[in-house]
XYZ file of C-alpha atoms in Angstrom:
156
model
C 113.967 122.009 97.362
C 110.747 120.352 96.184
C 107.858 119.379 98.456
C 108.802 115.702 98.130
C 112.312 116.456 99.420
C 110.841 117.943 102.603
C 108.971 114.687 103.262
C 112.077 112.462 102.994
C 114.940 111.902 105.385
C 118.522 111.557 104.249
C 118.810 108.354 102.192
C 120.316 105.340 103.989
C 122.076 102.284 102.632
C 119.832 99.265 102.119
C 122.092 97.058 104.289
C 120.915 99.039 107.354
C 117.467 97.445 106.944
C 118.730 94.198 108.498
C 120.479 95.885 111.440
C 119.116 96.622 114.904
C 117.283 99.948 114.942
C 116.498 99.746 111.217
C 113.942 102.122 109.671
C 110.301 100.970 109.944
C 109.189 102.624 106.716
C 110.724 103.046 103.251
C 109.925 103.739 99.629
C 109.651 100.215 98.177
C 108.878 99.787 94.465
C 108.163 103.561 94.357
C 105.472 103.123 97.038
C 105.497 104.241 100.698
C 105.571 101.012 102.712
C 105.793 99.734 106.266
C 108.575 97.162 106.380
C 107.264 93.789 107.565
C 110.240 91.546 106.775
C 113.893 91.899 105.809
C 116.588 89.316 105.391
C 120.082 89.124 103.999
C 120.278 86.833 100.970
C 122.846 84.053 101.314
C 124.453 84.595 97.933
C 126.023 87.997 97.247
C 126.201 89.667 93.829
C 129.032 88.944 91.372
C 130.922 91.907 92.836
C 130.537 90.563 96.379
C 127.882 93.032 97.514
C 125.288 91.818 99.982
C 121.656 91.715 98.848
C 118.673 92.462 101.073
C 115.208 90.992 100.512
C 112.528 93.419 101.688
C 108.782 92.914 102.071
C 106.456 95.737 102.960
C 102.824 96.808 103.082
C 101.659 99.977 101.344
C 100.905 102.584 104.019
C 97.460 103.497 102.723
C 96.189 100.442 100.837
C 97.849 97.518 102.649
C 99.013 95.998 99.332
C 102.137 93.852 99.692
C 105.343 94.797 97.867
C 108.635 92.856 97.655
C 112.067 93.664 96.280
C 115.694 92.551 96.470
C 118.092 95.452 96.862
C 121.888 95.548 96.696
C 123.126 96.464 100.183
C 125.151 99.463 99.042
C 122.215 101.158 97.261
C 120.727 104.233 98.938
C 117.035 103.979 99.798
C 114.598 106.715 100.714
C 113.081 106.675 104.177
C 109.984 108.891 104.558
C 109.579 111.137 107.579
C 106.706 110.020 109.778
C 105.165 110.810 113.145
C 102.323 109.760 115.392
C 100.203 111.982 117.623
C 97.319 111.304 119.973
C 94.085 113.282 119.881
C 90.765 113.205 121.704
C 87.976 112.244 119.312
C 85.241 114.888 119.276
C 83.024 113.783 116.381
C 82.805 111.261 113.527
C 80.802 111.567 110.324
C 80.148 107.910 109.449
C 78.993 108.797 105.920
C 82.323 110.198 104.665
C 84.770 109.319 107.474
C 85.562 112.890 108.506
C 86.679 113.140 112.120
C 86.973 116.098 114.439
C 89.889 115.887 116.867
C 91.283 117.884 119.787
C 94.987 118.010 120.644
C 96.263 118.107 124.271
C 96.569 121.927 124.094
C 92.857 122.260 123.217
C 93.270 123.034 119.512
C 91.018 121.302 117.006
C 91.992 119.354 113.909
C 89.490 118.758 111.105
C 91.661 117.474 108.211
C 91.906 113.764 109.125
C 89.608 111.133 107.648
C 89.062 107.446 108.286
C 90.286 104.875 105.745
C 88.165 102.711 103.461
C 89.311 99.346 102.091
C 87.474 99.514 98.794
C 83.835 100.179 99.729
C 84.158 99.056 103.360
C 85.788 100.819 106.303
C 89.103 99.300 107.367
C 89.051 97.514 110.784
C 90.369 100.518 112.765
C 87.916 102.916 111.129
C 85.013 100.520 111.732
C 86.062 100.244 115.401
C 86.204 104.062 115.737
C 82.718 104.487 114.265
C 81.125 101.703 116.343
C 82.706 102.809 119.630
C 81.906 106.491 119.027
C 78.280 105.678 118.207
C 78.119 103.597 121.419
C 79.020 106.759 123.343
C 82.595 105.911 124.374
C 85.096 108.706 124.984
C 88.005 107.844 122.696
C 91.646 108.709 122.070
C 92.922 108.100 118.536
C 96.496 107.827 117.311
C 97.072 109.591 113.997
C 99.922 108.431 111.756
C 101.385 111.166 109.512
C 103.587 110.364 106.527
C 104.245 111.953 103.144
C 101.643 114.651 103.674
C 98.814 112.257 104.541
C 97.303 111.538 107.958
C 95.408 108.382 108.932
C 93.807 107.169 112.169
C 95.809 104.039 112.956
C 94.745 103.155 116.502
C 91.908 103.820 118.923
C 91.587 103.350 122.671
C 89.187 104.354 125.433
C 89.947 107.603 127.192
C 91.354 106.944 130.671
């Protein structure tokens, strides 16, 4: 089993993307994407198979991807998780963050995200609020071996 196999769930049929409880993430155009829109096309294929139009945003860059997939085709759904950590420190020069989990362990391998040369909105918010002296809780999104701070809130 390769490392990529460990990061993927069992493939699902594309038609499940339009059903209730559909996956939120998928490999779209060979890119890991968050699904933002799905719809069943009105006209089926010549063989009568349903077609699904899918639009998604790349998980790390935000670039938009679109595709039309035959409903019976298997798609890959990446494994993902979110965890909350207490923010201990931020290095605004390179985006390195120091985090503490609820059990008191530290995590040093997460960085903030840049959109080109600028920090993305969440990263900018983390830096500004940390520098203002706020105690913060961050939500870290993990997918395909990469972890990104995706949300920040004040510690209660």
